[in-house]
CSV table of C-alpha atoms and ligand atoms in Angstrom, one decimal:
chain,number,residue,atom,x,y,z
A,30,MET,CA,-66.5,-241.9,150.5
A,31,LYS,CA,-63.6,-241.3,148.2
A,32,LYS,CA,-61.1,-238.9,149.8
A,33,VAL,CA,-59.2,-236.5,147.4
A,34,GLY,CA,-56.1,-234.8,148.8
A,35,VAL,CA,-55.2,-231.5,147.3
A,36,ALA,CA,-52.0,-229.3,147.6
A,37,ILE,CA,-52.1,-225.7,146.5
A,38,LEU,CA,-48.8,-224.0,145.4
A,39,GLY,CA,-49.2,-220.3,146.0
A,40,LEU,CA,-51.9,-218.7,148.2
A,41,GLY,CA,-52.4,-215.4,146.4
A,42,VAL,CA,-55.5,-214.1,144.7
A,43,VAL,CA,-56.4,-217.4,142.9
A,44,GLY,CA,-54.9,-219.7,145.5
A,45,GLY,CA,-56.8,-217.9,148.3
A,46,GLY,CA,-60.0,-218.0,146.3
A,47,THR,CA,-59.6,-221.7,145.6
A,48,TYR,CA,-58.9,-222.5,149.3
A,49,LYS,CA,-62.0,-220.6,150.4
A,50,ILE,CA,-64.2,-222.4,147.9
A,51,LEU,CA,-62.9,-225.8,148.8
A,52,LYS,CA,-63.3,-225.1,152.5
A,53,GLU,CA,-66.8,-223.6,152.3
A,54,HIS,CA,-68.2,-226.2,149.8
A,55,ARG,CA,-66.7,-229.3,151.2
A,56,GLU,CA,-70.0,-230.7,152.3
A,57,LEU,CA,-71.6,-229.8,149.0
A,58,TYR,CA,-69.1,-231.9,147.0
A,59,GLN,CA,-69.5,-234.7,149.6
A,60,LYS,CA,-73.2,-234.8,148.8
A,61,SER,CA,-73.1,-234.0,145.1
A,62,HIS,CA,-70.1,-236.0,144.0
A,63,LYS,CA,-69.5,-238.4,146.9
A,64,ILE,CA,-66.0,-237.1,147.2
A,65,ASP,CA,-64.3,-235.5,150.2
A,66,ILE,CA,-61.8,-232.9,149.0
A,67,VAL,CA,-59.3,-232.0,151.6
A,68,VAL,CA,-56.4,-229.5,151.3
A,69,GLU,CA,-53.6,-231.6,152.6
A,70,ALA,CA,-50.7,-229.2,152.0
A,71,VAL,CA,-49.9,-225.7,150.7
A,72,LEU,CA,-46.7,-224.2,149.5
A,73,GLU,CA,-46.4,-220.5,150.4
A,74,ARG,CA,-43.4,-218.4,151.3
A,75,ASP,CA,-45.4,-216.3,153.8
A,76,ILE,CA,-46.6,-218.8,156.4
A,77,GLU,CA,-48.7,-216.1,158.2
A,78,LYS,CA,-50.6,-215.5,155.0
A,79,ALA,CA,-51.5,-219.2,154.9
A,80,VAL,CA,-52.4,-219.3,158.6
A,81,ALA,CA,-54.6,-216.1,158.3
A,82,LEU,CA,-56.6,-218.0,155.6
A,83,GLY,CA,-57.2,-220.9,158.0
A,84,VAL,CA,-54.5,-223.3,157.0
A,85,GLU,CA,-53.0,-225.3,159.8
A,86,ARG,CA,-49.3,-224.5,160.3
A,87,GLU,CA,-48.3,-228.2,159.9
A,88,LYS,CA,-49.9,-228.2,156.4
A,89,VAL,CA,-47.5,-225.5,155.1
A,90,ALA,CA,-44.8,-227.5,153.2
A,91,ALA,CA,-41.2,-226.5,153.4
A,92,ASN,CA,-40.5,-227.3,149.8
A,93,ILE,CA,-42.0,-229.0,146.8
A,94,GLN,CA,-40.4,-232.4,147.6
A,95,GLU,CA,-42.6,-232.6,150.7
A,96,ILE,CA,-45.6,-232.3,148.5
A,97,CYS,CA,-44.3,-234.7,145.9
A,98,SER,CA,-43.7,-237.4,148.5
A,99,ASN,CA,-46.9,-236.8,150.5
A,100,PRO,CA,-49.1,-239.9,149.8
A,101,ASP,CA,-52.2,-238.0,150.9
A,102,VAL,CA,-51.8,-235.6,148.0
A,103,ASP,CA,-53.6,-236.7,144.7
A,104,ILE,CA,-53.9,-233.4,142.9
A,105,VAL,CA,-51.6,-230.4,142.9
A,106,VAL,CA,-53.0,-226.9,142.1
A,107,GLU,CA,-50.3,-224.6,140.7
A,108,VAL,CA,-51.4,-221.0,141.2
A,109,MET,CA,-48.0,-219.3,141.7
A,110,GLY,CA,-47.7,-217.8,138.3
A,111,GLY,CA,-44.6,-217.2,136.1
A,112,VAL,CA,-42.5,-219.8,134.4
A,113,GLU,CA,-39.9,-220.7,137.0
A,114,PRO,CA,-40.0,-222.3,139.6
A,115,ALA,CA,-43.6,-223.1,138.5
A,116,LYS,CA,-42.5,-225.3,135.6
A,117,THR,CA,-40.0,-227.3,137.6
A,118,PHE,CA,-42.6,-227.8,140.4
A,119,VAL,CA,-45.3,-228.9,138.0
A,120,LEU,CA,-42.9,-231.4,136.3
A,121,ASP,CA,-41.8,-232.7,139.7
A,122,CYS,CA,-45.4,-233.2,140.7
A,123,LEU,CA,-46.3,-235.0,137.5
A,124,HIS,CA,-43.2,-237.2,137.7
A,125,ALA,CA,-44.3,-238.1,141.3
A,126,GLY,CA,-47.7,-239.2,139.8
A,127,LYS,CA,-49.8,-236.3,141.0
A,128,SER,CA,-52.3,-234.8,138.6
A,129,VAL,CA,-52.0,-231.0,138.1
A,130,VAL,CA,-54.5,-228.2,137.8
A,131,THR,CA,-53.1,-224.8,136.8
A,132,SER,CA,-54.3,-221.3,136.1
A,133,ASN,CA,-50.8,-220.3,134.7
A,134,LYS,CA,-51.4,-219.3,131.2
A,135,GLU,CA,-47.8,-218.2,130.6
A,136,LEU,CA,-46.4,-221.5,131.7
A,137,PHE,CA,-49.1,-223.5,129.8
A,138,CYS,CA,-48.8,-221.5,126.6
A,139,LYS,CA,-45.0,-221.8,126.5
A,140,TYR,CA,-44.5,-225.3,127.8
A,141,ASN,CA,-47.7,-227.3,127.5
A,142,HIS,CA,-45.9,-229.7,125.2
A,143,GLU,CA,-43.4,-230.6,127.9
A,144,LEU,CA,-46.0,-230.8,130.6
A,145,GLU,CA,-48.3,-233.0,128.5
A,146,VAL,CA,-45.4,-235.5,127.8
A,147,ALA,CA,-44.8,-235.7,131.5
A,148,ALA,CA,-48.5,-236.1,132.3
A,149,LYS,CA,-49.0,-238.8,129.7
A,150,LYS,CA,-45.9,-240.7,130.7
A,151,ASN,CA,-47.0,-240.8,134.4
A,152,HIS,CA,-50.7,-241.4,133.6
A,153,CYS,CA,-51.7,-238.1,135.3
A,154,GLY,CA,-54.3,-235.5,134.5
A,155,LEU,CA,-53.3,-232.0,133.4
A,156,PHE,CA,-56.1,-229.4,133.7
A,157,TYR,CA,-56.0,-225.7,132.8
A,158,GLU,CA,-59.5,-224.4,132.5
A,159,ALA,CA,-58.6,-221.4,134.8
A,160,SER,CA,-55.7,-220.4,132.5
A,161,CYS,CA,-58.0,-218.8,130.0
A,162,VAL,CA,-60.9,-216.5,130.7
A,163,GLY,CA,-61.1,-217.0,134.4
A,164,GLY,CA,-64.4,-218.5,135.4
A,165,VAL,CA,-65.8,-218.9,131.9
A,166,PRO,CA,-65.7,-222.6,130.8
A,167,VAL,CA,-64.3,-222.1,127.4
A,168,ILE,CA,-61.6,-224.8,127.4
A,169,ARG,CA,-64.0,-227.5,128.2
A,170,ALA,CA,-66.4,-226.2,125.5
A,171,LEU,CA,-63.6,-226.4,122.9
A,172,LEU,CA,-62.3,-229.8,124.1
A,173,ASP,CA,-65.7,-231.4,124.4
A,174,ASN,CA,-68.9,-229.7,123.4
A,175,LEU,CA,-67.8,-228.0,120.2
A,176,GLN,CA,-65.7,-230.9,118.8
A,177,GLY,CA,-68.3,-231.6,116.1
A,178,ASN,CA,-67.5,-228.4,114.4
A,179,LYS,CA,-64.8,-226.9,112.3
A,180,ILE,CA,-64.2,-223.8,114.3
A,181,LEU,CA,-63.9,-220.9,111.8
A,182,SER,CA,-63.3,-218.0,114.0
A,183,MET,CA,-63.0,-216.9,117.6
A,184,ILE,CA,-63.1,-213.3,118.8
A,185,GLY,CA,-62.6,-212.7,122.4
A,186,ILE,CA,-62.3,-210.1,125.1
A,187,ILE,CA,-60.0,-212.3,127.2
A,188,ASN,CA,-58.2,-210.0,129.5
A,189,GLY,CA,-60.1,-208.7,132.5
A,190,THR,CA,-57.6,-205.9,133.5
A,191,THR,CA,-57.6,-204.2,130.1
A,192,ASN,CA,-61.4,-204.6,129.7
A,193,TYR,CA,-61.8,-203.0,133.1
A,194,ILE,CA,-59.4,-200.2,132.2
A,195,LEU,CA,-61.0,-199.5,128.7
A,196,THR,CA,-64.5,-199.6,130.2
A,197,LYS,CA,-63.5,-196.9,132.8
A,198,MET,CA,-61.6,-194.8,130.3
A,199,SER,CA,-64.8,-194.8,128.1
A,200,ALA,CA,-67.2,-194.1,130.9
A,201,GLU,CA,-65.2,-191.7,133.0
A,202,GLY,CA,-62.7,-190.2,130.5
A,203,VAL,CA,-59.7,-191.1,132.8
A,204,SER,CA,-56.3,-192.2,131.5
A,205,TYR,CA,-55.3,-195.8,131.6
A,206,GLN,CA,-52.5,-195.3,134.2
A,207,GLU,CA,-55.1,-194.1,136.7
A,208,VAL,CA,-57.5,-197.1,136.2
A,209,LEU,CA,-54.6,-199.7,136.3
A,210,LYS,CA,-54.1,-199.1,140.0
A,211,GLU,CA,-57.8,-200.0,140.7
A,212,ALA,CA,-57.5,-203.1,138.6
A,213,GLN,CA,-54.4,-204.1,140.6
A,214,LYS,CA,-56.3,-203.5,143.9
A,215,LEU,CA,-59.1,-205.7,142.7
A,216,GLY,CA,-56.7,-208.6,142.0
A,217,TYR,CA,-57.3,-208.7,138.2
A,218,ALA,CA,-53.8,-207.6,137.1
A,219,GLU,CA,-50.8,-209.9,136.8
A,220,ALA,CA,-47.9,-209.5,139.2
A,221,ASN,CA,-46.3,-207.5,136.4
A,222,PRO,CA,-49.2,-205.6,134.8
A,223,THR,CA,-47.2,-205.1,131.6
A,224,ALA,CA,-48.3,-208.6,130.7
A,225,ASP,CA,-51.9,-207.3,130.7
A,226,VAL,CA,-51.6,-203.8,129.2
A,227,GLU,CA,-49.2,-204.8,126.5
A,228,GLY,CA,-51.4,-207.7,125.4
A,229,TYR,CA,-49.0,-210.6,126.5
A,230,ASP,CA,-51.6,-212.1,128.8
A,231,ALA,CA,-54.3,-212.1,126.0
A,232,ALA,CA,-51.7,-213.6,123.5
A,233,TYR,CA,-50.8,-216.5,125.9
A,234,LYS,CA,-54.5,-217.3,126.2
A,235,LEU,CA,-55.1,-216.9,122.5
A,236,SER,CA,-52.3,-219.3,121.8
A,237,ILE,CA,-53.9,-221.9,124.1
A,238,LEU,CA,-57.5,-221.4,122.8
A,239,SER,CA,-56.6,-221.2,119.1
A,240,SER,CA,-54.5,-224.4,119.4
A,241,LEU,CA,-57.5,-226.2,120.8
A,242,ALA,CA,-60.0,-224.6,118.4
A,243,PHE,CA,-57.9,-225.2,115.2
A,244,HIS,CA,-56.3,-228.5,116.2
A,245,THR,CA,-52.8,-227.4,115.4
A,246,LYS,CA,-50.1,-225.9,117.6
A,247,ILE,CA,-50.3,-222.1,117.5
A,248,PRO,CA,-47.1,-220.9,119.3
A,249,PHE,CA,-47.1,-217.6,121.1
A,250,SER,CA,-44.4,-216.4,118.7
A,251,LYS,CA,-47.0,-216.5,115.8
A,252,ILE,CA,-49.4,-214.2,117.5
A,253,TYR,CA,-49.4,-210.5,116.4
A,254,ARG,CA,-49.6,-208.4,119.6
A,255,GLU,CA,-50.3,-204.8,120.5
A,256,GLY,CA,-51.5,-203.6,123.8
A,257,ILE,CA,-53.5,-200.6,125.0
A,258,THR,CA,-50.8,-198.2,126.3
A,259,GLU,CA,-51.0,-196.0,123.2
A,260,ILE,CA,-54.8,-195.7,123.4
A,261,SER,CA,-56.1,-192.2,124.3
A,262,VAL,CA,-59.5,-191.1,125.6
A,263,THR,CA,-59.6,-188.8,122.5
A,264,ASP,CA,-59.9,-191.8,120.1
A,265,ILE,CA,-62.3,-193.6,122.4
A,266,GLU,CA,-64.5,-190.5,122.2
A,267,TYR,CA,-64.2,-190.0,118.5
A,268,GLY,CA,-65.0,-193.7,118.0
A,269,LYS,CA,-68.3,-193.3,119.9
A,270,LYS,CA,-69.3,-190.7,117.3
A,271,PHE,CA,-69.1,-193.4,114.6
A,272,GLY,CA,-71.0,-195.9,116.8
A,273,TYR,CA,-67.9,-197.8,118.0
A,274,VAL,CA,-66.7,-199.2,121.3
A,275,LEU,CA,-63.0,-199.8,121.9
A,276,LYS,CA,-61.9,-203.3,123.1
A,277,LEU,CA,-58.7,-205.3,123.4
A,278,LEU,CA,-59.7,-208.1,121.0
A,279,ALA,CA,-58.0,-211.5,120.6
A,280,THR,CA,-58.9,-212.8,117.2
A,281,GLY,CA,-58.3,-216.3,115.7
A,282,LYS,CA,-59.5,-217.2,112.2
A,283,ASN,CA,-59.1,-220.4,110.4
A,284,GLY,CA,-59.8,-219.8,106.7
A,285,ASP,CA,-59.0,-221.5,103.4
A,286,ASN,CA,-55.8,-219.5,103.0
A,287,GLY,CA,-54.5,-220.1,106.5
A,288,ILE,CA,-54.7,-219.1,110.1
A,289,GLU,CA,-54.5,-215.6,111.5
A,290,VAL,CA,-54.0,-214.9,115.2
A,291,ARG,CA,-53.7,-211.4,116.6
A,292,VAL,CA,-54.3,-209.4,119.8
A,293,HIS,CA,-54.8,-205.6,119.5
A,294,PRO,CA,-57.2,-202.9,120.4
A,295,ALA,CA,-60.1,-202.6,117.9
A,296,PHE,CA,-63.3,-200.7,117.5
A,297,ILE,CA,-66.5,-202.8,117.3
A,298,LYS,CA,-70.0,-201.6,116.4
A,299,ASN,CA,-71.9,-201.0,119.6
A,300,SER,CA,-74.6,-203.4,118.3
A,301,HIS,CA,-72.0,-206.3,118.3
A,302,PRO,CA,-72.6,-208.7,121.2
A,303,LEU,CA,-69.0,-208.1,122.5
A,304,ALA,CA,-69.6,-204.4,122.8
A,305,SER,CA,-71.6,-204.8,126.0
A,306,VAL,CA,-69.0,-206.9,127.7
A,307,ASN,CA,-67.7,-204.5,130.3
A,308,ASP,CA,-65.5,-204.2,133.4
A,309,SER,CA,-63.6,-207.4,134.3
A,310,TYR,CA,-66.2,-209.4,132.3
A,311,ASN,CA,-64.8,-211.5,129.4
A,312,ALA,CA,-66.4,-213.2,126.5
A,313,VAL,CA,-65.4,-215.4,123.6
A,314,TYR,CA,-67.5,-215.3,120.5
A,315,ILE,CA,-66.9,-218.6,118.6
A,316,THR,CA,-68.2,-219.4,115.1
A,317,GLY,CA,-68.4,-223.1,114.2
A,318,ASP,CA,-69.4,-224.4,110.8
A,319,CYS,CA,-72.4,-226.3,112.3
A,320,VAL,CA,-73.3,-224.5,115.5
A,321,GLU,CA,-72.9,-221.0,113.9
A,322,ASP,CA,-72.3,-218.4,116.7
A,323,VAL,CA,-71.8,-219.2,120.4
A,324,MET,CA,-70.8,-216.6,122.9
A,325,LEU,CA,-69.4,-217.6,126.3
A,326,TYR,CA,-69.5,-214.8,128.8
A,327,GLY,CA,-68.5,-214.3,132.5
A,328,ARG,CA,-65.9,-213.0,134.9
A,329,GLY,CA,-62.5,-213.3,133.4
A,330,ALA,CA,-60.5,-212.6,136.5
A,331,GLY,CA,-60.7,-212.5,140.3
A,332,ALA,CA,-60.3,-214.9,143.2
A,333,LEU,CA,-63.7,-216.7,143.3
A,334,PRO,CA,-64.4,-216.8,139.6
A,335,THR,CA,-61.0,-218.2,138.8
A,336,GLY,CA,-61.2,-220.4,141.9
A,337,SER,CA,-64.5,-221.7,140.4
A,338,ALA,CA,-62.6,-222.9,137.3
A,339,ILE,CA,-59.9,-224.5,139.4
A,340,VAL,CA,-62.3,-226.4,141.6
A,341,GLY,CA,-64.3,-227.5,138.5
A,342,ASP,CA,-61.0,-229.1,137.2
A,343,ILE,CA,-60.3,-230.7,140.6
A,344,ILE,CA,-63.7,-232.3,140.7
A,345,TYR,CA,-63.4,-233.4,137.1
A,346,CYS,CA,-60.0,-234.9,137.8
A,347,ALA,CA,-61.2,-236.7,140.9
A,348,THR,CA,-64.2,-238.2,139.1
A,349,HIS,CA,-62.5,-239.2,135.8
A,350,SER,CA,-59.6,-241.5,135.1
A,351,ASN,CA,-59.4,-241.4,131.3
A,352,TYR,CA,-57.6,-238.1,131.1
A,353,GLN,CA,-57.8,-236.1,127.9
A,354,TYR,CA,-54.9,-234.4,126.2
A,355,SER,CA,-54.6,-232.1,123.2
A,356,THR,CA,-56.4,-233.0,120.0
A,357,PHE,CA,-53.3,-232.2,117.9
A,358,LYS,CA,-49.6,-233.1,117.8
A,359,ASN,CA,-48.5,-231.0,120.7
A,360,THR,CA,-45.0,-229.7,119.8
A,361,ALA,CA,-43.0,-226.6,120.7
A,362,GLU,CA,-43.3,-225.1,117.2
A,363,ALA,CA,-46.1,-225.0,114.7
A,364,SER,CA,-46.3,-227.8,112.2
A,365,PRO,CA,-44.5,-226.8,108.9
A,366,SER,CA,-47.8,-227.3,107.0
A,367,THR,CA,-49.7,-224.7,109.0
A,368,LYS,CA,-49.9,-221.4,107.0
A,369,PHE,CA,-50.1,-218.2,109.0
A,370,ILE,CA,-51.6,-215.0,107.5
A,371,GLU,CA,-49.7,-211.9,108.6
A,372,ASN,CA,-51.0,-209.4,106.0
A,373,PHE,CA,-54.6,-209.8,107.3
A,374,GLU,CA,-57.7,-207.9,106.2
A,375,SER,CA,-59.5,-205.4,108.3
A,376,ALA,CA,-61.2,-202.0,108.2
A,377,TYR,CA,-59.4,-199.2,109.9
A,378,TYR,CA,-59.9,-196.0,111.8
A,379,ILE,CA,-57.2,-193.5,110.9
A,380,ARG,CA,-56.8,-190.2,112.7
A,381,LEU,CA,-54.6,-187.6,111.1
A,382,ASN,CA,-53.4,-184.3,112.4
A,383,ALA,CA,-53.8,-182.5,109.0
A,384,ALA,CA,-52.7,-179.0,108.0
A,385,ASP,CA,-55.8,-176.9,107.5
A,386,LYS,CA,-55.1,-175.6,104.0
A,387,PRO,CA,-56.4,-176.2,100.5
A,388,GLY,CA,-55.2,-179.4,98.7
A,389,VAL,CA,-54.5,-181.4,101.8
A,390,LEU,CA,-57.5,-183.7,101.6
A,391,ALA,CA,-56.7,-184.3,97.9
A,392,LYS,CA,-53.1,-185.3,98.8
A,393,VAL,CA,-54.3,-187.7,101.5
A,394,SER,CA,-56.9,-189.2,99.2
A,395,SER,CA,-54.2,-189.7,96.6
A,396,VAL,CA,-52.0,-191.6,99.1
A,397,PHE,CA,-54.9,-193.8,100.1
A,398,SER,CA,-55.8,-194.5,96.5
A,399,LYS,CA,-52.1,-195.4,95.7
A,400,CYS,CA,-52.1,-197.8,98.6
A,401,GLY,CA,-55.4,-199.5,97.7
A,402,ILE,CA,-57.4,-198.0,100.5
A,403,SER,CA,-61.0,-197.0,100.0
A,404,VAL,CA,-62.6,-194.6,102.4
A,405,ALA,CA,-66.0,-195.4,103.9
A,406,GLN,CA,-66.5,-192.4,106.1
A,407,MET,CA,-64.5,-189.2,106.8
A,408,SER,CA,-65.0,-186.5,109.4
A,409,GLN,CA,-63.2,-183.3,110.4
A,410,GLU,CA,-63.3,-182.9,114.2
A,411,GLY,CA,-63.0,-179.7,116.3
A,412,GLN,CA,-61.3,-176.4,115.4
A,413,THR,CA,-57.9,-175.7,113.8
A,414,GLY,CA,-55.3,-175.7,116.6
A,415,GLU,CA,-52.5,-173.2,117.2
A,416,ASP,CA,-50.3,-175.4,115.0
A,417,GLY,CA,-52.6,-174.8,112.1
A,418,CYS,CA,-53.7,-178.5,112.1
A,419,VAL,CA,-57.1,-180.1,112.4
A,420,PRO,CA,-58.1,-183.7,113.3
A,421,LEU,CA,-59.3,-185.6,110.3
A,422,ILE,CA,-60.8,-189.0,110.8
A,423,PHE,CA,-61.2,-191.7,108.2
A,424,ILE,CA,-62.9,-195.0,108.4
A,425,THR,CA,-61.7,-197.3,105.6
A,426,HIS,CA,-63.4,-200.2,103.9
A,427,THR,CA,-61.8,-203.6,104.4
A,428,THR,CA,-58.2,-203.5,103.2
A,429,ARG,CA,-54.9,-205.2,104.0
A,430,GLU,CA,-52.7,-204.4,107.0
A,431,ASN,CA,-49.7,-203.8,104.7
A,432,ASN,CA,-51.7,-201.3,102.7
A,433,VAL,CA,-52.3,-199.3,105.8
A,434,LYS,CA,-48.7,-199.5,106.9
A,435,LYS,CA,-47.6,-198.1,103.6
A,436,ALA,CA,-50.0,-195.3,103.7
A,437,VAL,CA,-49.0,-194.4,107.2
A,438,SER,CA,-45.3,-194.2,106.2
A,439,LEU,CA,-46.1,-192.1,103.1
A,440,ILE,CA,-48.3,-189.7,105.0
A,441,ASP,CA,-45.8,-189.3,107.9
A,442,ALA,CA,-43.0,-188.7,105.3
A,443,SER,CA,-44.9,-185.7,103.7
A,444,GLU,CA,-44.6,-183.4,106.7
A,445,ASP,CA,-46.4,-180.5,105.2
A,446,ILE,CA,-49.6,-182.5,104.7
A,447,ALA,CA,-50.4,-184.4,107.9
A,448,LYS,CA,-49.2,-186.6,110.7
A,449,VAL,CA,-50.8,-189.9,111.6
A,450,ALA,CA,-52.0,-189.6,115.2
A,451,ALA,CA,-53.7,-193.0,115.6
A,452,VAL,CA,-54.5,-196.1,113.7
A,453,ILE,CA,-57.1,-198.5,115.1
A,454,ARG,CA,-58.5,-201.6,113.4
A,455,VAL,CA,-62.2,-201.8,113.1
A,456,VAL,CA,-64.4,-205.0,113.2
A,457,GLU,CA,-67.4,-204.4,110.9
B,6,LIG,P1,-50.6,-213.7,143.1
B,6,LIG,O1,-49.4,-213.0,143.0
B,6,LIG,O2,-51.8,-213.1,143.9
B,6,LIG,O3,-50.4,-215.1,143.9
B,6,LIG,C1,-49.2,-215.9,143.7
B,6,LIG,C2,-48.9,-216.6,145.0
B,6,LIG,O4,-47.9,-217.5,144.8
B,6,LIG,C3,-48.4,-215.6,146.0
B,6,LIG,O5,-48.9,-215.9,147.3
B,6,LIG,C4,-46.9,-215.9,146.0
B,6,LIG,O6,-46.3,-215.6,147.2
B,6,LIG,C5,-46.9,-217.3,145.7
B,6,LIG,N1,-45.6,-217.8,145.2
B,6,LIG,C6,-44.9,-217.3,144.1
B,6,LIG,N2,-43.8,-218.0,143.9
B,6,LIG,C7,-43.7,-218.9,145.0
B,6,LIG,C8,-42.7,-219.8,145.4
B,6,LIG,N3,-41.6,-220.0,144.7
B,6,LIG,N4,-43.0,-220.6,146.5
B,6,LIG,C9,-44.1,-220.4,147.2
B,6,LIG,N5,-45.1,-219.5,146.9
B,6,LIG,C10,-44.9,-218.7,145.8
B,6,LIG,O7,-51.1,-214.2,141.7
B,6,LIG,P2,-52.6,-214.6,141.2
B,6,LIG,O8,-53.2,-215.5,142.2
B,6,LIG,O9,-53.3,-213.4,140.7
B,6,LIG,O10,-52.2,-215.5,139.9
B,6,LIG,C11,-51.7,-216.8,140.0
B,6,LIG,C12,-51.7,-217.4,138.7
B,6,LIG,O11,-53.1,-217.5,138.2
B,6,LIG,C13,-51.0,-216.6,137.6
B,6,LIG,O12,-50.4,-217.6,136.7
B,6,LIG,C14,-52.0,-215.8,136.9
B,6,LIG,O13,-51.7,-215.5,135.5
B,6,LIG,C15,-53.2,-216.8,137.0
B,6,LIG,N6,-54.5,-216.2,136.9
B,6,LIG,C16,-54.8,-215.1,137.7
B,6,LIG,C17,-56.1,-214.6,137.7
B,6,LIG,C18,-56.5,-213.5,138.5
B,6,LIG,O14,-57.7,-213.0,138.4
B,6,LIG,N7,-55.7,-213.0,139.4
B,6,LIG,C19,-57.2,-215.2,136.8
B,6,LIG,C20,-56.7,-216.3,136.0
B,6,LIG,C21,-55.5,-216.8,136.1
B,6,LIG,P3,-45.5,-214.2,147.5
B,6,LIG,O15,-46.6,-213.3,147.9
B,6,LIG,O16,-44.6,-214.5,148.6
B,6,LIG,O17,-44.8,-213.8,146.3
B,7,LIG,N1,-54.5,-210.6,134.5
B,7,LIG,C1,-55.5,-211.5,134.0
B,7,LIG,C2,-56.6,-210.6,133.4
B,7,LIG,C3,-56.0,-212.5,135.0
B,7,LIG,O1,-56.7,-209.5,133.8
B,7,LIG,O2,-57.5,-211.1,132.7
B,7,LIG,C4,-57.0,-213.5,134.4
B,7,LIG,O3,-56.4,-214.3,133.5
């Protein structure tokens, strides 16, 4: 039987889950794949943590060089997170001829071009299924099964922490800070949860997924990004009255006029398939020109779901030798011929705190009309407050982002009319 030696760098949530799966399923893989996967080494600062998981003390390496020079290690699993020292360690391993499996989306998004060069040069595999959407096999689907298509669009709920938070805010009416602590306890959040709640994590993943889907490098810097920290329960509740659910969406579109890539909170109709993706579940809704709509759904975070993706990559690596790399010229920057659309189209939910006096609605309508915004629905909510203002909510027809920005600045400048309290994009 072929023996496959694995080293794990970092025994945290994902590393611990991976170790557990490999240990408990060793016989299964012996039977199903005729391979004996053995964890030969781990790199972990806290030796007792490794020992508590069942790792023999002598398998805890003192440094990365011990792993690089260990002839029993074939595949290195990087699950430490962050850019450094992860990047140096991964490059060291690739240069030592070890294949690498990683769940590190920040590292992969920012440096996949460098890592790929090292992997190709040293004839090593470089696998990253776990970097995007946890246990959901979206990378392999894009790299293999959907290759026959021109991918037209991809809309995803690709961050488990924010989906967990928004689900709880919607169901229980609690603020995002309160739920964040729960998401951290469950192991969904990044070491620095700002990456989750400000949309960086989703943007790293969208950069990786859209590069694969659109066969051109989409650097992180090209992705419009907004997080959920400004979202209030008030807007989630108002949105429900219009039949909407609020989600942090990652959107990639590849149209005739160019590519648009953005991460931001958005209202979607509660009849949309993505509307029922709750808690730490994630989903990616892909539209290809031949296959039409495909939705991949599952746990986007957590020890065992993410470990499942890592182990899938380990088995794939151990049973294949013709390693596959990007299906585009993988460079640090986008190709000069790739056009990006920043002034994208969308419908909008706009909440105003408007003075409750005659003529206000006419003035707001005049601003919208001047900015090329047409209103689809309007509603006055609640009673006039002590400040003499009342919440007015508008749902617009599809318009351009810059039209809305202009309208917001005009309304905010006319203090006696109204203040813009919230602007949320709407997927119709
Ligand atoms: P954790 O913080 O739980 O685990 C990271 C582990 O790596 C810790 O045990 C840490 O040790 C160890 N580590 C960090 N730096 C070093 C170092 N220099 N030398 C030795 N050990 C080190 O993170 P997660 O497991 O949650 O995430 C790991 C990676 O997987 C990240 O890139 C993350 O984005 C990604 N990911 C996470 C998912 C999840 O659900 N959590 C899902 C998908 C991807 P110490 O405790 O001493 O700092
Ligand atoms: N922090 C990430 C999330 C982990 O919440 O989705 C999975 O990539």
